[in-house]
Tab-separated table of C-alpha atoms in Angstrom:
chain	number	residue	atom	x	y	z
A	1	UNK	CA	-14.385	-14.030	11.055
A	2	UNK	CA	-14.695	-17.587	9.488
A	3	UNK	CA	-11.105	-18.075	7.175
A	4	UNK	CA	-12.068	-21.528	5.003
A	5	UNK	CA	-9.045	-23.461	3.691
A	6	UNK	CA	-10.477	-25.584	0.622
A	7	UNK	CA	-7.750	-28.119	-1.058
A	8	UNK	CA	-6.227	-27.684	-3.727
A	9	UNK	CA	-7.480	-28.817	-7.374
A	10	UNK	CA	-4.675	-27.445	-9.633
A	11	UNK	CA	-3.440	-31.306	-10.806
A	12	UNK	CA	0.487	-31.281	-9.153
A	13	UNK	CA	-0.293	-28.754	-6.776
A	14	UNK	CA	1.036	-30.090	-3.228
A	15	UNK	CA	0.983	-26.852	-1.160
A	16	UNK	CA	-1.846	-25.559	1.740
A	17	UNK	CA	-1.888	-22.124	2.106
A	18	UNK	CA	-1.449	-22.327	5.571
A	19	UNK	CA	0.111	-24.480	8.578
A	20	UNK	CA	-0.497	-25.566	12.189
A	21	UNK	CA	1.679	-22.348	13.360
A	22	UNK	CA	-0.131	-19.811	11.343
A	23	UNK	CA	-3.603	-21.260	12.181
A	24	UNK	CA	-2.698	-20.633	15.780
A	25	UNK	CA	-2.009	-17.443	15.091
A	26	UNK	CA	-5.092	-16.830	13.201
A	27	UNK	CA	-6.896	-18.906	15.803
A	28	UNK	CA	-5.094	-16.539	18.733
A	29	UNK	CA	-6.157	-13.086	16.789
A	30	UNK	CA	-10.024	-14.718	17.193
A	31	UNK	CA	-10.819	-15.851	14.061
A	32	UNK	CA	-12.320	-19.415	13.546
A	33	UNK	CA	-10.300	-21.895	10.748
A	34	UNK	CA	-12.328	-24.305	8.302
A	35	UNK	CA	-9.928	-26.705	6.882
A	36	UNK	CA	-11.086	-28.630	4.398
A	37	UNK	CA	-10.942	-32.405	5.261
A	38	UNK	CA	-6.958	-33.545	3.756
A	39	UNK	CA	-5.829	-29.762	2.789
A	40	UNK	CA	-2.716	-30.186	4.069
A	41	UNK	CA	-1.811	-34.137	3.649
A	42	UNK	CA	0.583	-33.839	0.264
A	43	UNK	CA	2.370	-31.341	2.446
A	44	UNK	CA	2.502	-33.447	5.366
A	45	UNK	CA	0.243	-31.255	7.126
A	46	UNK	CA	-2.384	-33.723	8.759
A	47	UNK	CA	-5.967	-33.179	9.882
A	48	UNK	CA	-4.743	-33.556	13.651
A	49	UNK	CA	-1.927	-31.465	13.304
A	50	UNK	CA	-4.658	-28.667	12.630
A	51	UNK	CA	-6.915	-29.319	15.094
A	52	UNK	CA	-4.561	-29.948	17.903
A	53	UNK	CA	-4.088	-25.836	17.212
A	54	UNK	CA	-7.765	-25.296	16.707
A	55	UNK	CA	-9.042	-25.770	13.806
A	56	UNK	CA	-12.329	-27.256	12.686
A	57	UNK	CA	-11.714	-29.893	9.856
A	58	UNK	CA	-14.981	-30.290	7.293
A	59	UNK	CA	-15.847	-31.564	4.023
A	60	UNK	CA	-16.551	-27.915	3.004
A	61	UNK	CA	-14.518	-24.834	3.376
A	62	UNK	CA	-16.088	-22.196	1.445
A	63	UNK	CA	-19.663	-22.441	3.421
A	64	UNK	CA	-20.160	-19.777	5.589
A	65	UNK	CA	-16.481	-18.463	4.966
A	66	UNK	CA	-15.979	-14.724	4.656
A	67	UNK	CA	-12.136	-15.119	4.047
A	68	UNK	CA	-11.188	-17.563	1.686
A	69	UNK	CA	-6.903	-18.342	1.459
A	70	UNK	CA	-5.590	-20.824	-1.206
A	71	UNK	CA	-2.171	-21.346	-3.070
A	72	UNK	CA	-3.888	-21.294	-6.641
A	73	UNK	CA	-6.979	-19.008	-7.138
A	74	UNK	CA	-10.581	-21.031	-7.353
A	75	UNK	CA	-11.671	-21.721	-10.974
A	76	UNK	CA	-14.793	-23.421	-12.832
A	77	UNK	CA	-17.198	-24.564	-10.082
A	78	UNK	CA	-14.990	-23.639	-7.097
A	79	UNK	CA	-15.580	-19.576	-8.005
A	80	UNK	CA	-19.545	-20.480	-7.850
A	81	UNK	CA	-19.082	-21.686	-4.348
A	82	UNK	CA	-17.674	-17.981	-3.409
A	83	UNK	CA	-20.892	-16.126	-1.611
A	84	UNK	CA	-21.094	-12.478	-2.316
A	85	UNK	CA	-18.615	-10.170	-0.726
A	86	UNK	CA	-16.078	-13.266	-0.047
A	87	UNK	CA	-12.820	-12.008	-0.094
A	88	UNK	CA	-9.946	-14.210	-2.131
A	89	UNK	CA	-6.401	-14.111	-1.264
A	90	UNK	CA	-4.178	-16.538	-3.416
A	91	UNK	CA	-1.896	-16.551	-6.100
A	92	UNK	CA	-3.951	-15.526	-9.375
A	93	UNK	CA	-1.629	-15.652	-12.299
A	94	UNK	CA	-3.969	-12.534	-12.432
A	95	UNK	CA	-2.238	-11.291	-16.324
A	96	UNK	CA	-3.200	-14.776	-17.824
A	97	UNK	CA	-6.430	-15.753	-15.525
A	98	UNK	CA	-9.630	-15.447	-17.913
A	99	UNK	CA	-11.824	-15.837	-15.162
A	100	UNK	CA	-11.269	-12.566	-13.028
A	101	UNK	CA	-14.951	-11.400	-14.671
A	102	UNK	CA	-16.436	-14.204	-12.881
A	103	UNK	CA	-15.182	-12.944	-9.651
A	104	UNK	CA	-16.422	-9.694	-10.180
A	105	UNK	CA	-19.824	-11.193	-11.470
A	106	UNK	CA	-19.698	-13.038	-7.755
A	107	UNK	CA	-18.655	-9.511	-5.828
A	108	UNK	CA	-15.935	-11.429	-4.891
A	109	UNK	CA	-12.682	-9.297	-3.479
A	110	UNK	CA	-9.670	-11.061	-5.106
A	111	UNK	CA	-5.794	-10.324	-3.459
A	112	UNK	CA	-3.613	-11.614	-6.082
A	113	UNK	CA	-0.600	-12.283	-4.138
A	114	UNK	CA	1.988	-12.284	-6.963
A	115	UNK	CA	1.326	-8.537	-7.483
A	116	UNK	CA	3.005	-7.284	-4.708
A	117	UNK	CA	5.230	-4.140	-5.279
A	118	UNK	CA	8.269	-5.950	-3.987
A	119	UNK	CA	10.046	-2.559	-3.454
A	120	UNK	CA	8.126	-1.658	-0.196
A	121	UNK	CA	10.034	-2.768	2.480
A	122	UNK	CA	7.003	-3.541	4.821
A	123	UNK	CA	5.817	-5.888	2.147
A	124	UNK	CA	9.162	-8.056	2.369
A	125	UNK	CA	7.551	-10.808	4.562
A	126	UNK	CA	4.382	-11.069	2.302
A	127	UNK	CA	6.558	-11.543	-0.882
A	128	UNK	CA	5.659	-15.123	-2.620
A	129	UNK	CA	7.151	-14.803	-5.423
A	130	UNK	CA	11.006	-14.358	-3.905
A	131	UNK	CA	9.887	-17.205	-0.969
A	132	UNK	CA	9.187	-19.755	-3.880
A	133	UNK	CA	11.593	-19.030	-6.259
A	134	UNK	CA	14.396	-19.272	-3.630
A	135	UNK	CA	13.040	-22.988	-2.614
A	136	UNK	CA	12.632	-23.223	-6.914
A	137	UNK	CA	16.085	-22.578	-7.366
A	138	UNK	CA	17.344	-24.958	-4.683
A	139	UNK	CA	15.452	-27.848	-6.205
A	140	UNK	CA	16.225	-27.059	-9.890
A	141	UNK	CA	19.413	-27.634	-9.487
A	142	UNK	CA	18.770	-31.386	-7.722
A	143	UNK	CA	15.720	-32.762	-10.461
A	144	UNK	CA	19.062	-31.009	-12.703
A	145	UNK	CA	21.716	-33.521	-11.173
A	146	UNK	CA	19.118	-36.652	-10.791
A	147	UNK	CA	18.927	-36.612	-14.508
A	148	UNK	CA	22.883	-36.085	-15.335
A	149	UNK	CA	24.600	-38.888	-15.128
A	150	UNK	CA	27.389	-37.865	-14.198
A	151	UNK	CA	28.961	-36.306	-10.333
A	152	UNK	CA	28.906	-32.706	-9.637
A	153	UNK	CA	32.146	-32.474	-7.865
A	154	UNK	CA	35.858	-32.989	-8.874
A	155	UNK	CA	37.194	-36.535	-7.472
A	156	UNK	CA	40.339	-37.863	-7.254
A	157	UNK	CA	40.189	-41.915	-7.198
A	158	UNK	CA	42.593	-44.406	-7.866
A	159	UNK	CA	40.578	-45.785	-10.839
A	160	UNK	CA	41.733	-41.498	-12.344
A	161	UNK	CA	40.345	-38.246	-11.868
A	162	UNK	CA	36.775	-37.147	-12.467
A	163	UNK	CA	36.213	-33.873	-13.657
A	164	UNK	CA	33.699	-31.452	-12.164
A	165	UNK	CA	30.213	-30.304	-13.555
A	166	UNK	CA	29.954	-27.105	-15.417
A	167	UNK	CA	26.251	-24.997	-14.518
A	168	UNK	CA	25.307	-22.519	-16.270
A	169	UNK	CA	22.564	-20.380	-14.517
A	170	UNK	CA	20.695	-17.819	-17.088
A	171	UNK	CA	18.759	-14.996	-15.014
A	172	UNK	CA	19.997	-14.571	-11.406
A	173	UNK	CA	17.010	-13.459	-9.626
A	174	UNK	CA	15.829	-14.926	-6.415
A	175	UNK	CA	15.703	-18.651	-8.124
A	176	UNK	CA	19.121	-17.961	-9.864
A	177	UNK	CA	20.992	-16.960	-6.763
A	178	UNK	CA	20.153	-20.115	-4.726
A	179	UNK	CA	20.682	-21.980	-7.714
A	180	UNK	CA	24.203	-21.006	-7.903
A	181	UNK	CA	24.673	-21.202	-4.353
A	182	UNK	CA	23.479	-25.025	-4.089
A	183	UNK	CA	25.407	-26.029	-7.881
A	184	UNK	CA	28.781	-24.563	-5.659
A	185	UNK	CA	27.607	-26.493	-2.837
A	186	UNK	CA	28.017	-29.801	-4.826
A	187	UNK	CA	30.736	-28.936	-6.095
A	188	UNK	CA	30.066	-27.334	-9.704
A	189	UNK	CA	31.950	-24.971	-11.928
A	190	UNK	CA	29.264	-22.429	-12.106
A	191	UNK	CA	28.449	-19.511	-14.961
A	192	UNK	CA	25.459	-17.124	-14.431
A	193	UNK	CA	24.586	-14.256	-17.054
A	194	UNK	CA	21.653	-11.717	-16.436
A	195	UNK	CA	20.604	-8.544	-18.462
A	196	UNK	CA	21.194	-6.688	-15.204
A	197	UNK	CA	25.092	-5.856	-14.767
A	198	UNK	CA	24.708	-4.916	-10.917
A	199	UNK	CA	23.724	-8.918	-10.466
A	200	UNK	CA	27.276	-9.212	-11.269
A	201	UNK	CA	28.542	-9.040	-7.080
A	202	UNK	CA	25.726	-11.044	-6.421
A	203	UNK	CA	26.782	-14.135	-8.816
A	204	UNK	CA	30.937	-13.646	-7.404
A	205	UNK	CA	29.848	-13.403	-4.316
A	206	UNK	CA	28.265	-17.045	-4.356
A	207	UNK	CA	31.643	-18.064	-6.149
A	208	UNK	CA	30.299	-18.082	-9.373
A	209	UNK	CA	31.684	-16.979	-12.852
A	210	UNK	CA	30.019	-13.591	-14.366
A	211	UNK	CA	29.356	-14.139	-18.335
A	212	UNK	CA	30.506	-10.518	-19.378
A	213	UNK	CA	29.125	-9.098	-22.093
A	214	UNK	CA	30.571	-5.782	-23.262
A	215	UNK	CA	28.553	-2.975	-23.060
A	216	UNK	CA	28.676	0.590	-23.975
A	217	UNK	CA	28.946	4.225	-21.805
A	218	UNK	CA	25.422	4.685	-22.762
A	219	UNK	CA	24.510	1.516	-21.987
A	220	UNK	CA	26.086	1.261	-18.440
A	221	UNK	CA	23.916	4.392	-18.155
A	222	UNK	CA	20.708	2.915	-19.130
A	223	UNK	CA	21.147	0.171	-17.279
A	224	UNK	CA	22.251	1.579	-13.704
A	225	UNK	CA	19.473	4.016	-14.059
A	226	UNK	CA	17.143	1.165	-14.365
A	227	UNK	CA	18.192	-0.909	-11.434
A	228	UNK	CA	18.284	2.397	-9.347
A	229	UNK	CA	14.329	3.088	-10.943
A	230	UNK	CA	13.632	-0.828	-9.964
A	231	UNK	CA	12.887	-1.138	-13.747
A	232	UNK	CA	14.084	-3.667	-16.386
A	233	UNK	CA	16.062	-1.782	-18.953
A	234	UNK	CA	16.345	-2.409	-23.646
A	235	UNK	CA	19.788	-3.396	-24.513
A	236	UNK	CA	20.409	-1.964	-27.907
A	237	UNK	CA	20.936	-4.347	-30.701
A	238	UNK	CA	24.821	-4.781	-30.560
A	239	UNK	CA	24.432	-5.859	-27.120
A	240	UNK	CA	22.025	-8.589	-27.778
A	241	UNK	CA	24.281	-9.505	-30.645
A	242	UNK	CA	27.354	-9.586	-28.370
A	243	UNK	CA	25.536	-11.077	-25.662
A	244	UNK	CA	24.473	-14.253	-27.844
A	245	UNK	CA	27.597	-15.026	-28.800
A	246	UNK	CA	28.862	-15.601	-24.866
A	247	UNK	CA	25.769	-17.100	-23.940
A	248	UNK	CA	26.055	-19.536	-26.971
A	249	UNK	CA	29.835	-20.766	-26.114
A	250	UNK	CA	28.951	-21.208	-22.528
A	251	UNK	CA	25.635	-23.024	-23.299
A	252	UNK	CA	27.610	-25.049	-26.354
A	253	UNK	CA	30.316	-26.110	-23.208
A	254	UNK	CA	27.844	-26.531	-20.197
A	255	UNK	CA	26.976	-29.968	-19.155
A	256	UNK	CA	24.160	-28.285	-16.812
A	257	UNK	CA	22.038	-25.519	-17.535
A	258	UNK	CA	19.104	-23.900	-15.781
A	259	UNK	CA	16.966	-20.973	-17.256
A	260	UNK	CA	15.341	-18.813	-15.141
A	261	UNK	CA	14.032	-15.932	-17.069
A	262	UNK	CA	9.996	-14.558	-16.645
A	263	UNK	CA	8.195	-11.302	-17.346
A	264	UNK	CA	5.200	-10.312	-15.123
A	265	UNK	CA	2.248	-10.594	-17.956
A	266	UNK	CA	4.234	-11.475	-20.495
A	267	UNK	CA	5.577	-15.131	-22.376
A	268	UNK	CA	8.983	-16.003	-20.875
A	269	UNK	CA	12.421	-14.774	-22.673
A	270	UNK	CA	13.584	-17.304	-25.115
A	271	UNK	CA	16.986	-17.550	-23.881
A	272	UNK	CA	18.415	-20.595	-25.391
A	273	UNK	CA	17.433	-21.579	-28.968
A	274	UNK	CA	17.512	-24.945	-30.912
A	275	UNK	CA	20.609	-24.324	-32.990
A	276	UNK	CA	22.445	-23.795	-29.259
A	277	UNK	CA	21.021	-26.956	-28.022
A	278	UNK	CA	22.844	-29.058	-30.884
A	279	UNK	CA	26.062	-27.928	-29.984
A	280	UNK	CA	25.683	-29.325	-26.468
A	281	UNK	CA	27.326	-32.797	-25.211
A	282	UNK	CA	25.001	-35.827	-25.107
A	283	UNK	CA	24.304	-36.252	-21.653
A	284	UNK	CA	23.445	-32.656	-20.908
A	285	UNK	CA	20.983	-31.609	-19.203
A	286	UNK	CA	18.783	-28.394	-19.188
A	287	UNK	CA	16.086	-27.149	-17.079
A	288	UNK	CA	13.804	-24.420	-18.618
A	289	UNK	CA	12.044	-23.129	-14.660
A	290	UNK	CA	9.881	-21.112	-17.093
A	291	UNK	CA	8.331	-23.497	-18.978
A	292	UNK	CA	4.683	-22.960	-17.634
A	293	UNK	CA	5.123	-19.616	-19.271
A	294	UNK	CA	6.208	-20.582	-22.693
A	295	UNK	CA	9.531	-21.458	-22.286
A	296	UNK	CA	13.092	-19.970	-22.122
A	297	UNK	CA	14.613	-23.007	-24.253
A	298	UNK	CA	13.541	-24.002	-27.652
A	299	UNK	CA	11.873	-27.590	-27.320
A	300	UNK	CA	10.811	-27.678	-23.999
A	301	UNK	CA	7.437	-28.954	-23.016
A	302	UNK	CA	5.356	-28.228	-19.868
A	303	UNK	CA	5.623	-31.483	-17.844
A	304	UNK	CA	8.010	-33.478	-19.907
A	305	UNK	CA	11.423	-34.340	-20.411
A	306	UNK	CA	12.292	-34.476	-24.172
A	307	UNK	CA	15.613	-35.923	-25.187
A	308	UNK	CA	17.165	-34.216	-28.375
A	309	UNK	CA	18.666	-35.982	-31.244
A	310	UNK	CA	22.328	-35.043	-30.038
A	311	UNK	CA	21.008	-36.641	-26.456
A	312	UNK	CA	20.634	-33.505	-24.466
A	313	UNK	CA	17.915	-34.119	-21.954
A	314	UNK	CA	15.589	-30.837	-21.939
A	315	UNK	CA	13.574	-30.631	-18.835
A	316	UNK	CA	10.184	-29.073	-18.314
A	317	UNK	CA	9.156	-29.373	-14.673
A	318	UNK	CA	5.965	-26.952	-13.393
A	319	UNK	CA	5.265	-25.686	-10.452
A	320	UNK	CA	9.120	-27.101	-8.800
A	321	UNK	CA	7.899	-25.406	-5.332
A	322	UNK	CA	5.270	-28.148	-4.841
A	323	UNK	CA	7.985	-30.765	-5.117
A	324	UNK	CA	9.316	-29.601	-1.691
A	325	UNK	CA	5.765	-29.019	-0.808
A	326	UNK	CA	6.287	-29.127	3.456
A	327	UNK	CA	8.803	-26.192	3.212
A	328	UNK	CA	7.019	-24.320	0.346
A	329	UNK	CA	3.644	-24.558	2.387
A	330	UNK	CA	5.634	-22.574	5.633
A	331	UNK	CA	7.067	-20.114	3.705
A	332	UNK	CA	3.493	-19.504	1.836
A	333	UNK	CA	1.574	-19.752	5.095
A	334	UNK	CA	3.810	-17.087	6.585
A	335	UNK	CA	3.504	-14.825	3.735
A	336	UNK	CA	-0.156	-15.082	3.661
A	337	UNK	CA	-0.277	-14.606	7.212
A	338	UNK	CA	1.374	-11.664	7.349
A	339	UNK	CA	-0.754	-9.845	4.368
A	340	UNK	CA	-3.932	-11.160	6.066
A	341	UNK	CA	-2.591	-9.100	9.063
A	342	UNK	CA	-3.131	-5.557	6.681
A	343	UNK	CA	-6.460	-6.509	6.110
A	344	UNK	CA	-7.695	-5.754	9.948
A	345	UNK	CA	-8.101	-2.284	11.628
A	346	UNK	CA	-6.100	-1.892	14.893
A	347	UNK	CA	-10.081	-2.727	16.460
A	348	UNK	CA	-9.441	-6.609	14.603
A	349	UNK	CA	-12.148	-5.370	12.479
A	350	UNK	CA	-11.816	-6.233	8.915
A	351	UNK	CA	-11.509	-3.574	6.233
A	352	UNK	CA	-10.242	-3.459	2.916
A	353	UNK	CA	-8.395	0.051	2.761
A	354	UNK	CA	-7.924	1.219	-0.704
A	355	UNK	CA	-5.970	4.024	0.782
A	356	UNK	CA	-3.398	1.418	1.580
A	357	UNK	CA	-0.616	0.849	-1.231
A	358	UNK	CA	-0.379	-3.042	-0.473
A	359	UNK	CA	-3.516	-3.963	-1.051
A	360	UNK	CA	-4.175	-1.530	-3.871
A	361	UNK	CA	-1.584	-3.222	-5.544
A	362	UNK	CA	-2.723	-6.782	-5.022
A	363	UNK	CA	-6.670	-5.841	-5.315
A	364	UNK	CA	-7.734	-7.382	-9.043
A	365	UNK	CA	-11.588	-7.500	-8.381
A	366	UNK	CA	-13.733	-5.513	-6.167
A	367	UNK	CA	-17.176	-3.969	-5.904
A	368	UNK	CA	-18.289	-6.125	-8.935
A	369	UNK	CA	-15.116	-4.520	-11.331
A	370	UNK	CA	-12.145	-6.153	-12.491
A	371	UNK	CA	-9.630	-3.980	-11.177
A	372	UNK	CA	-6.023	-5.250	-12.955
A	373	UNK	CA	-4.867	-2.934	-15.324
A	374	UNK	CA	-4.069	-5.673	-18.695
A	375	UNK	CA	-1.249	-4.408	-21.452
């Protein structure tokens, strides 16, 4: 089978989906690679580098392609250069993308790689979404401290003392987590809060401060039945209440603080709100990782940095995996490789098996239908 690597066109997007070791691979298994012509360059993935594994470098990846694997999903004139019966696997922001009917319009099969039900244990290595976000979290925390102007760590000098940072993490996820571990690792005073009171181990465990917010019997209930389910769970209204009030004073206090918060399909949680924001010290700094999805903090805008009247410095970066766009590439390449894997019979003949829960779970267009369930 022909796999075509076209570059990609999303404006900021750095990443390839896929490296000189998992072209061997693919290479290895009998398949022949198209790389489109500089794919891999903002990366640091050169042409050579490809071909040395081999890999056939042209102006045109889609032509003649039956297997087409990107980072972001093709849009506009890219989904016209699909032939019929392609197949698609990429990252689709599949709830928001208003261009799945095309794809079906094309008979194109589209994998949407973000859709993977991350509870299957044979789907670990094919998990995106956790590979990014732990690189996200790591670099959140540095485009954080490149914009404070002041150290992370406690010093003692001769000219006095100078007090250490205090981070505040909101949502300890995959990105949260590593962004608690590196704040420690430069020597922070770290704070993380999440809606989910099992995360608590996770954040002392790193060495970092759990924001506890009272909750209930019933509560407790809800909640441990919901992590055990793999479901989010509804605090009640006191809790939210209660909950506000922590996150306010530790917010009000922090001189760093990174929001991690998103909802498959849905805008992100606001999380910190303007009235919050005024209470902070000039100088801080806050970094809103869900800003391409509306925002966790009041004020933020996608791609800018917007300084507040009481000189906090509100970050909006997108897309913080393509700033360490070598490493994010690997772990991408290595994800994709391994779904690309389910997609071949144990004769290396290709076949898209409904019957099989991974890709019916990533499958959003097939047959000529859009397949993702919306709402």
């Amino acid at each position: 089978m022909q796999i075509g690597i076209p570059t990609e066109t999303v404006v900021g997007e750095n990443r390839v989906a896929v490296t000189p070791e998992t072209v061997k691979k693919l290479v290895s298994a009998g398949h022949s690679v198209v790389i489109e012509r500089g794919a891999g360059v903002k990366a640091a993935y050169i042409d050579s580098a490809y071909e040395q594994v081999g890999a056939t470098i042209k102006d045109d990846a889609y032509t003649n392609s039956q297997l087409i694997l990107k980072v972001r999903a093709p849009k506009g004139d890219e989904i016209q250069k699909l032939a019929a019966n392609t197949t698609v696997v990429a990252m689709f922001d599949p709830y928001r993308n208003t261009e799945l009917d095309q794809f079906a319009t094309q008979q194109v099969s589209a994998f949407a790689l973000e859709l993977l039900p991350r509870t299957l244990s044979r789907a670990q290595n094919m998990d995106v979404l956790s590979s990014q976000a732990n690189l996200a979290g790591y670099k959140s925390v540095l485009l954080a401290a490149n914009e404070y102007q002041r150290m992370f760590p406690m010093l003692m000098t001769a000219a006095g003392t100078v007090k250490p940072a205090r981070v505040v993490i909101m949502g300890v996820g995959v990105a949260g987590l590593q962004a608690i571990a590196t704040a420690k690792r430069l020597g922070a005073i770290v704070e993380a809060t999440d809606l989910r009171p099992t995360a608590r181990d996770q954040v002392e465990s790193l060495g970092g401060k759990w924001l506890d917010v009272p909750m209930s019997d019933e509560e407790k209930q809800k909640a441990a039945d919901a992590a055990k389910n793999g479901y989010g769970w509804m605090p009640g209204e006191q809790y939210i209440k209660d909950q506000a009030v922590i996150v306010d004073k530790a917010v009000s206090n922090a001189d760093i603080v990174i929001t991690t918060a998103l909802l498959p399909g849905r805008d992100a949680p606001r999380l910190i709100k303007a009235e919050t924001v005024a209470k902070m010290k000039p100088g801080s700094v806050i970094l809103d990782m869900a800003v391409e999805s509306g925002g966790n903090v009041e004020g933020s805008k996608c791609g800018e940095t917007v300084v507040t009247t009481n000189g906090v410095k509100i970050l909006g970066v997108p897309n913080i995996p393509a700033t360490v766009a070598t490493e994010a590439s690997a772990l991408y390449a290595r994800n994709v490789f391994n779904f690309v894997e389910t997609l071949f019979d144990q004769e290396k003949n290709f076949k898209i098996n409904l019957e099989d829960e991974i890709q019916k779970a990533l499958l959003v267009t097939h047959s000529g239908q859009v397949l993702l369930k919306r709402g």
